[in-house]
Coordinates of C-alpha atoms and ligand atoms in Angstrom, one line a residue:
M12 CA 0.0 -0.1 0.2
G13 CA 1.2 3.8 0.0
N14 CA 1.7 3.2 -3.6
D15 CA 1.4 6.9 -5.3
M16 CA 0.6 5.4 -8.7
L17 CA -2.4 3.3 -7.4
G18 CA -5.8 4.5 -9.2
A19 CA -8.5 3.0 -11.7
V20 CA -6.8 0.2 -13.8
L21 CA -7.8 -0.6 -17.4
G22 CA -7.8 -4.3 -18.0
I23 CA -7.9 -6.2 -21.6
E24 CA -8.5 -9.6 -22.4
S25 CA -7.9 -11.3 -25.5
T26 CA -6.7 -14.8 -25.0
A27 CA -9.4 -16.7 -27.0
H28 CA -12.6 -16.1 -28.5
T29 CA -13.7 -13.0 -26.4
F30 CA -12.2 -9.5 -26.5
S31 CA -13.1 -7.4 -23.4
M32 CA -12.2 -4.4 -21.6
G33 CA -13.0 -3.6 -17.9
M34 CA -12.0 -1.6 -15.0
V35 CA -11.4 -1.5 -11.3
N36 CA -11.4 1.7 -9.3
S37 CA -8.5 2.7 -7.4
E38 CA -9.7 0.5 -4.5
G39 CA -9.5 -2.4 -7.0
V40 CA -13.3 -2.9 -7.1
P41 CA -14.5 -4.0 -10.8
T42 CA -17.1 -2.9 -12.9
P43 CA -18.9 -5.0 -15.5
S44 CA -16.9 -5.3 -18.4
V45 CA -17.7 -4.7 -22.3
S46 CA -16.9 -7.8 -24.2
S47 CA -17.5 -9.1 -27.8
M48 CA -17.4 -12.9 -28.3
L49 CA -16.5 -14.4 -31.7
Q50 CA -19.4 -16.7 -32.6
P51 CA -18.7 -18.6 -35.9
K52 CA -21.8 -19.7 -37.6
E53 CA -20.0 -23.4 -38.0
G54 CA -17.2 -25.2 -36.7
G55 CA -14.8 -24.1 -33.8
I56 CA -12.4 -21.1 -32.9
H57 CA -9.7 -20.5 -35.3
P58 CA -7.1 -18.3 -33.7
R59 CA -6.5 -16.1 -37.0
E60 CA -10.3 -15.5 -37.4
A61 CA -10.5 -14.6 -33.5
A62 CA -7.6 -12.3 -33.8
D63 CA -9.0 -10.6 -36.7
H64 CA -12.4 -10.0 -34.9
H65 CA -10.5 -8.6 -31.9
A66 CA -8.5 -6.1 -33.8
D67 CA -12.0 -5.3 -35.7
I68 CA -13.6 -4.8 -32.6
C69 CA -11.6 -3.5 -30.2
E70 CA -12.1 0.3 -31.0
N71 CA -15.8 0.2 -30.6
V72 CA -15.4 -2.0 -27.3
L73 CA -13.2 0.7 -25.8
Q74 CA -15.6 3.5 -27.0
E75 CA -18.4 1.8 -25.1
L76 CA -16.3 1.2 -22.0
L77 CA -15.2 5.1 -22.0
S78 CA -18.6 6.1 -22.5
K79 CA -19.9 4.4 -19.3
E80 CA -16.7 4.9 -17.2
E81 CA -15.6 8.4 -16.0
L82 CA -12.7 7.0 -14.2
K83 CA -9.3 8.3 -14.9
I84 CA -7.1 5.3 -16.3
S85 CA -4.1 5.4 -14.2
A86 CA -2.5 1.7 -15.5
V87 CA -3.2 -0.5 -18.2
A88 CA -3.3 -4.3 -17.7
F89 CA -3.4 -7.0 -20.1
S90 CA -3.4 -10.9 -20.7
Q91 CA 0.0 -11.9 -21.2
G92 CA -0.7 -15.6 -21.4
P93 CA -1.7 -18.3 -21.5
G94 CA -3.8 -18.4 -24.8
L95 CA -4.0 -18.4 -28.6
A96 CA -0.6 -16.4 -29.7
P97 CA -2.4 -14.1 -32.6
C98 CA -5.1 -13.2 -30.0
L99 CA -2.9 -12.5 -27.2
R100 CA -0.8 -10.3 -29.6
V101 CA -3.9 -8.0 -30.4
G102 CA -4.6 -7.5 -26.7
A103 CA -1.0 -6.8 -26.0
S104 CA -0.6 -4.3 -28.8
V105 CA -3.9 -2.4 -27.9
A106 CA -2.5 -2.4 -24.3
R107 CA 0.9 -1.1 -24.9
S108 CA -0.7 1.8 -27.6
I109 CA -3.0 3.1 -24.7
A110 CA -0.3 3.0 -22.2
T111 CA 2.0 4.8 -24.3
T112 CA -0.3 7.3 -25.2
L113 CA -1.5 8.1 -21.7
D114 CA 1.8 7.6 -20.3
V115 CA 0.7 5.4 -17.7
P116 CA 2.4 1.9 -16.4
L117 CA 1.6 -1.2 -18.4
I118 CA 1.2 -4.7 -16.6
G119 CA 1.1 -8.0 -18.2
V120 CA -0.9 -10.8 -16.2
N121 CA -1.2 -14.2 -16.0
H122 CA -4.6 -14.8 -17.4
C123 CA -5.6 -18.1 -14.8
V124 CA -4.4 -16.1 -11.9
A125 CA -6.7 -13.7 -12.7
H126 CA -9.8 -16.1 -12.6
I127 CA -8.7 -16.7 -9.1
E128 CA -8.2 -13.3 -8.0
I129 CA -11.6 -12.0 -9.2
G130 CA -13.2 -14.9 -7.6
R131 CA -11.6 -14.1 -4.3
E132 CA -12.5 -10.3 -4.5
Q133 CA -15.9 -11.3 -5.7
C134 CA -16.6 -13.8 -3.0
N135 CA -14.4 -12.5 -0.2
C136 CA -12.6 -15.8 0.5
D137 CA -9.4 -16.0 1.6
D138 CA -7.3 -19.3 0.8
P139 CA -9.7 -21.3 -1.5
V140 CA -9.1 -24.4 -3.7
L141 CA -10.0 -23.2 -7.0
L142 CA -11.8 -25.5 -9.7
Y143 CA -11.0 -23.7 -12.8
V144 CA -13.0 -25.0 -15.7
S145 CA -13.0 -23.2 -19.2
G146 CA -12.8 -24.1 -22.6
G147 CA -8.9 -24.5 -22.6
N148 CA -8.2 -25.1 -19.2
T149 CA -9.1 -27.8 -16.4
Q150 CA -7.3 -27.3 -13.2
V151 CA -7.6 -27.7 -9.6
I152 CA -5.5 -25.1 -8.0
S153 CA -4.3 -24.1 -4.5
R154 CA -1.9 -21.5 -2.7
V155 CA 1.3 -23.2 -1.5
G156 CA 3.9 -20.2 -0.3
D157 CA 4.2 -18.0 -3.0
R158 CA 2.7 -19.6 -5.9
Y159 CA -0.6 -20.8 -7.0
R160 CA 0.2 -24.7 -7.5
V161 CA -1.8 -27.0 -10.0
L162 CA -2.7 -30.0 -8.0
G163 CA -4.4 -31.6 -10.6
E164 CA -5.6 -31.2 -14.4
T165 CA -6.9 -32.5 -17.4
L166 CA -4.5 -34.8 -19.2
D167 CA -6.2 -34.2 -22.3
V168 CA -8.7 -31.6 -23.5
G169 CA -10.4 -28.7 -21.3
I170 CA -13.7 -29.7 -20.1
G171 CA -15.3 -26.6 -22.1
N172 CA -13.7 -27.8 -25.2
M173 CA -15.2 -31.0 -24.9
L174 CA -18.6 -29.8 -24.5
D175 CA -18.1 -27.3 -27.4
K176 CA -17.0 -30.3 -29.4
F177 CA -20.1 -32.8 -28.3
A178 CA -22.5 -29.8 -29.1
R179 CA -20.9 -29.1 -32.5
I180 CA -20.8 -32.6 -33.7
N181 CA -24.8 -32.4 -32.7
G182 CA -25.5 -29.4 -34.6
M183 CA -25.3 -26.8 -31.8
A184 CA -22.8 -23.9 -32.5
F185 CA -19.9 -22.2 -30.4
P186 CA -20.4 -22.0 -27.4
G187 CA -21.9 -25.3 -26.8
G188 CA -21.8 -25.7 -22.9
P189 CA -24.8 -23.2 -22.4
K190 CA -27.0 -25.1 -25.0
I191 CA -26.0 -28.8 -23.6
E192 CA -27.0 -27.2 -20.0
K193 CA -30.4 -26.4 -21.6
L194 CA -31.1 -29.5 -23.2
A195 CA -30.1 -31.7 -20.3
A196 CA -32.5 -29.6 -17.8
E197 CA -35.3 -30.0 -20.4
W198 CA -34.9 -33.8 -20.6
L199 CA -34.5 -33.7 -16.7
E200 CA -38.0 -31.9 -16.4
K201 CA -39.4 -34.6 -18.8
N202 CA -37.6 -37.4 -16.8
P203 CA -37.6 -36.4 -13.0
N204 CA -35.6 -38.9 -10.8
P205 CA -33.6 -40.2 -13.7
S206 CA -31.7 -43.6 -13.5
M207 CA -28.1 -43.8 -15.1
E208 CA -29.1 -47.5 -16.2
G209 CA -28.2 -47.4 -20.1
L210 CA -26.6 -44.0 -19.8
E211 CA -23.3 -44.9 -18.2
L212 CA -20.3 -43.2 -19.3
P213 CA -16.6 -43.9 -18.9
Y214 CA -15.3 -41.9 -15.6
A215 CA -11.7 -41.0 -15.9
V216 CA -10.2 -39.6 -12.5
H217 CA -6.5 -40.5 -12.3
G218 CA -5.5 -39.7 -8.5
M219 CA -5.4 -35.8 -9.0
D220 CA -6.0 -35.7 -12.8
L221 CA -8.8 -36.0 -15.3
Q222 CA -9.4 -37.1 -19.0
Y223 CA -12.4 -36.0 -20.8
S224 CA -11.8 -37.5 -24.4
G225 CA -12.9 -40.8 -23.5
L226 CA -16.2 -39.5 -22.2
Y227 CA -16.8 -37.3 -25.2
T228 CA -16.1 -40.4 -27.7
A229 CA -18.3 -42.8 -25.5
A230 CA -21.1 -39.7 -25.7
K231 CA -21.1 -39.4 -29.4
H232 CA -21.5 -43.2 -29.7
M233 CA -24.4 -43.2 -27.7
V234 CA -25.9 -40.6 -29.5
E235 CA -25.3 -42.5 -32.9
K236 CA -26.8 -45.7 -31.6
G237 CA -29.8 -43.7 -31.2
T238 CA -30.0 -42.5 -27.6
E239 CA -32.3 -39.2 -27.1
L240 CA -29.7 -36.1 -27.3
G241 CA -31.2 -34.7 -24.1
A242 CA -30.7 -37.8 -21.9
V243 CA -27.1 -38.0 -23.4
C244 CA -26.4 -34.3 -22.3
W245 CA -27.7 -34.9 -18.9
S246 CA -25.4 -38.0 -18.7
L247 CA -22.4 -36.0 -20.0
Q248 CA -22.8 -33.2 -17.5
E249 CA -23.5 -35.7 -14.8
H250 CA -20.2 -37.8 -15.3
A251 CA -18.0 -35.0 -16.4
F252 CA -19.1 -32.7 -13.2
A253 CA -19.0 -35.4 -11.0
A254 CA -15.1 -36.3 -12.0
S255 CA -14.2 -32.6 -11.7
V256 CA -15.7 -32.1 -8.3
E257 CA -14.3 -35.4 -7.1
V258 CA -10.7 -34.1 -7.8
A259 CA -11.6 -30.7 -6.3
E260 CA -12.9 -32.5 -3.1
R261 CA -9.6 -34.5 -2.9
A262 CA -7.4 -31.4 -3.1
L263 CA -9.5 -30.1 -0.4
A264 CA -8.9 -33.2 1.6
H265 CA -5.2 -33.4 1.1
T266 CA -4.6 -29.4 1.7
G267 CA -6.8 -29.2 4.9
K268 CA -8.3 -26.0 3.3
T269 CA -12.1 -25.4 3.8
E270 CA -12.9 -23.0 1.1
I271 CA -13.9 -24.1 -2.8
L272 CA -13.9 -21.7 -5.6
L273 CA -15.4 -21.9 -8.8
G274 CA -13.8 -20.2 -11.9
G275 CA -13.8 -20.2 -15.8
G276 CA -16.6 -20.2 -18.4
V277 CA -18.1 -23.7 -17.3
A278 CA -18.6 -22.4 -13.9
C279 CA -21.6 -20.8 -15.3
N280 CA -23.7 -24.0 -15.3
T281 CA -26.1 -24.2 -12.8
R282 CA -25.7 -28.1 -12.4
L283 CA -22.1 -27.9 -11.4
R284 CA -22.9 -24.9 -9.1
E285 CA -25.2 -27.0 -7.4
M286 CA -22.5 -30.1 -6.9
V287 CA -19.9 -28.0 -5.8
T288 CA -22.4 -26.2 -2.9
Q289 CA -23.5 -29.9 -2.0
M290 CA -20.0 -31.3 -1.7
A291 CA -18.8 -28.2 0.4
E292 CA -21.9 -28.6 2.5
D293 CA -21.2 -32.5 3.0
R294 CA -17.4 -31.3 4.0
E295 CA -19.1 -28.6 6.2
G296 CA -16.8 -26.2 4.1
S297 CA -17.9 -23.4 1.9
A298 CA -18.5 -22.9 -1.6
H299 CA -17.8 -19.6 -3.7
V300 CA -19.4 -19.3 -6.5
P301 CA -18.9 -15.8 -8.4
D302 CA -21.5 -13.9 -10.6
R303 CA -21.5 -15.4 -14.2
M304 CA -19.8 -12.1 -15.4
F305 CA -17.0 -13.0 -13.5
C306 CA -16.7 -16.7 -14.6
V307 CA -16.3 -16.0 -18.3
D308 CA -13.4 -14.3 -19.4
N309 CA -13.6 -10.5 -18.9
G310 CA -11.5 -7.4 -19.0
A311 CA -12.4 -6.5 -15.1
M312 CA -10.5 -9.6 -13.9
I313 CA -7.5 -8.5 -15.7
A314 CA -7.7 -5.1 -14.4
R315 CA -8.0 -6.6 -10.8
L316 CA -4.7 -8.4 -11.2
G317 CA -3.3 -5.6 -12.7
W318 CA -4.0 -3.6 -9.3
L319 CA -2.7 -6.2 -7.3
H320 CA 0.4 -6.1 -9.1
L321 CA 0.5 -2.5 -9.3
K322 CA -0.2 -2.3 -5.3
E323 CA 3.3 -4.0 -5.1
N324 CA 5.0 -1.8 -7.5
E325 CA 5.3 -4.4 -10.1
Q326 CA 4.7 -3.4 -13.7
T327 CA 6.0 -4.6 -17.3
A328 CA 8.8 -2.8 -19.3
L329 CA 7.8 -2.6 -23.0
E330 CA 10.8 -4.8 -23.9
D331 CA 9.4 -7.5 -21.3
S332 CA 5.6 -7.4 -22.5
A333 CA 5.8 -10.0 -25.5
V334 CA 3.0 -12.4 -25.2
N335 CA 3.6 -16.0 -23.7
P336 CA 1.1 -18.4 -24.9
Q337 CA 2.5 -21.4 -22.8
L338 CA 2.6 -19.3 -19.7
R339 CA 1.8 -21.7 -16.5
T340 CA -0.4 -20.6 -13.5
D341 CA 2.6 -21.6 -11.2
Q342 CA 4.8 -19.3 -12.8
T343 CA 3.4 -16.2 -11.5
V344 CA 5.1 -15.0 -8.0
I345 CA 2.3 -14.1 -5.5
T346 CA 3.5 -10.9 -3.7
W347 CA 0.0 -9.5 -2.9
A348 CA -2.2 -11.8 -0.8
Ligands
ATP430 P1 -9.4 -20.0 -20.6 O1 -8.5 -19.3 -21.5 O2 -9.3 -19.5 -19.3 O3 -9.4 -21.5 -21.2 P2 -12.0 -20.0 -22.4 O4 -11.3 -19.2 -23.5 O5 -12.3 -21.2 -22.6 O6 -11.0 -19.7 -20.9 P3 -14.3 -18.9 -20.9 O7 -15.0 -17.5 -21.3 O8 -13.5 -19.0 -19.6 O9 -13.1 -18.8 -22.0 O10 -14.9 -20.2 -21.0 C1 -15.5 -20.5 -22.4 C2 -16.1 -21.9 -22.0 O11 -17.3 -22.0 -21.0 C3 -16.8 -22.4 -23.3 O12 -16.3 -23.9 -23.8 C4 -18.3 -22.6 -22.8 O13 -19.1 -23.6 -23.6 C5 -18.3 -22.8 -21.5 N1 -19.4 -22.5 -20.9 C6 -20.1 -21.2 -20.9 N2 -21.4 -21.1 -20.2 C7 -21.4 -22.4 -19.8 C8 -22.5 -23.4 -19.4 N3 -23.5 -22.6 -18.8 N4 -22.4 -24.5 -19.0 C9 -21.3 -25.3 -19.5 N5 -20.3 -25.0 -20.2 C10 -20.2 -23.3 -20.4
FE2_431 FE1 -10.4 -17.9 -19.4

C-alpha cells in the first residue's frame, strides 16, 4: 500500500474467443466489462479469425467502455498468457498503445491467476482451492507459499472444449456448454428421478488428474446408437462434473483447506454450481461461486490482477511485454495475498 500510482486500472482480455475491456477503481473494485465474443456460424474457433475479430472490434469496445466509465485510467493491464498467440498479440498491442499514449504503467498478467483473484475478490474468500473449468483449461489450483500450484488437471482437453465439440457434432454452434445445459435441463424436467441405467459413460479420474476425451467419444457413440440427445447431454454433464468435483474434493482433503471456489466459463453451469455447493456442505466447508459475468473471460478480472501487481509496485517494461502463449499458472509469483 502507500503506492502513489494506485488509481483506476484498465484491463484487456484477448486470450481466445472473447475481446473484453473492463476496469477496477482505485480501491480495486471491478465494474462490469464490455465484451465481444466471436461466434462462428459453423466450426470451432480459428486463432487467426479470432484475432481478426479482436482487431476489428477493439475500438468499439473501448469507446463503449469509456462512454460508461468516468474513471481516469492510471495503468493498463493485459493478458500476457496463456492463450492463442495471434489473439494475445492483439490485446498486447492495444494495451501498449493505450499505456504509451496516456503515459501510464503497463502490466502483463497471467490469465489463469486473474480467474482466481477475481473470484477471491467477488466471493470474499481467503485461501481457496479453485476448480478452474473453462474451454482451454481444467485445473484444480491452490496456493502453496508464493505460488498458485496446480494440484490436478486434465491430461487431454479442457472440459469446455469437450462440451463445445460434443455440441458441435450434434449441430449446436459455439459456445456449446450453455446449449448442452439447456437440453439436459429440459430432458430432466420430462424425466424427474432419472436412472443412470443405459446412460453410463466412462469416468476418468486418475488420482488428482482428469481426462475427458473418452467421455466425449462414448457420448458421441451413444447418440449415434439412437439415445435421445437430451438424455446424453444430461449424462455427459453428470459424469464430467462429478469427476471434476471429485478431484476438487480430494484437493480440499489433502490441503486441509475449507473454501472451494469456482472459476472459468463452465462455472456458469447451474448443475455444476449445485454439485460444488453440495460437496462443500457435506464437508462442512464453504462454496464460493462468483457472478457469471466474472466466471467467463472478462476485462475486469485482468484489471483486478493488474491492480494487485501495481499495489506491489510491479509493472511490465515494454521490452518485457511480449505475449507468452504457454504461461503456466505456477510461473507467477504471488506477492500480494
Ligand atoms: P481459458 O482461456 O481460461 O481457457 P476460455 O477461453 O475457454 O478460457 P471462458 O469464457 O472462461 O473462456 O470459457 C468458455 C467456455 O465455457 C466454453 O467452452 C463454453 O461452452 C463454456 N460455458 C459457458 N457457459 C456454460 C454453461 N452454462 N455450461 C457449461 N459450459 C459453459
Ligand atoms: Fe479464461
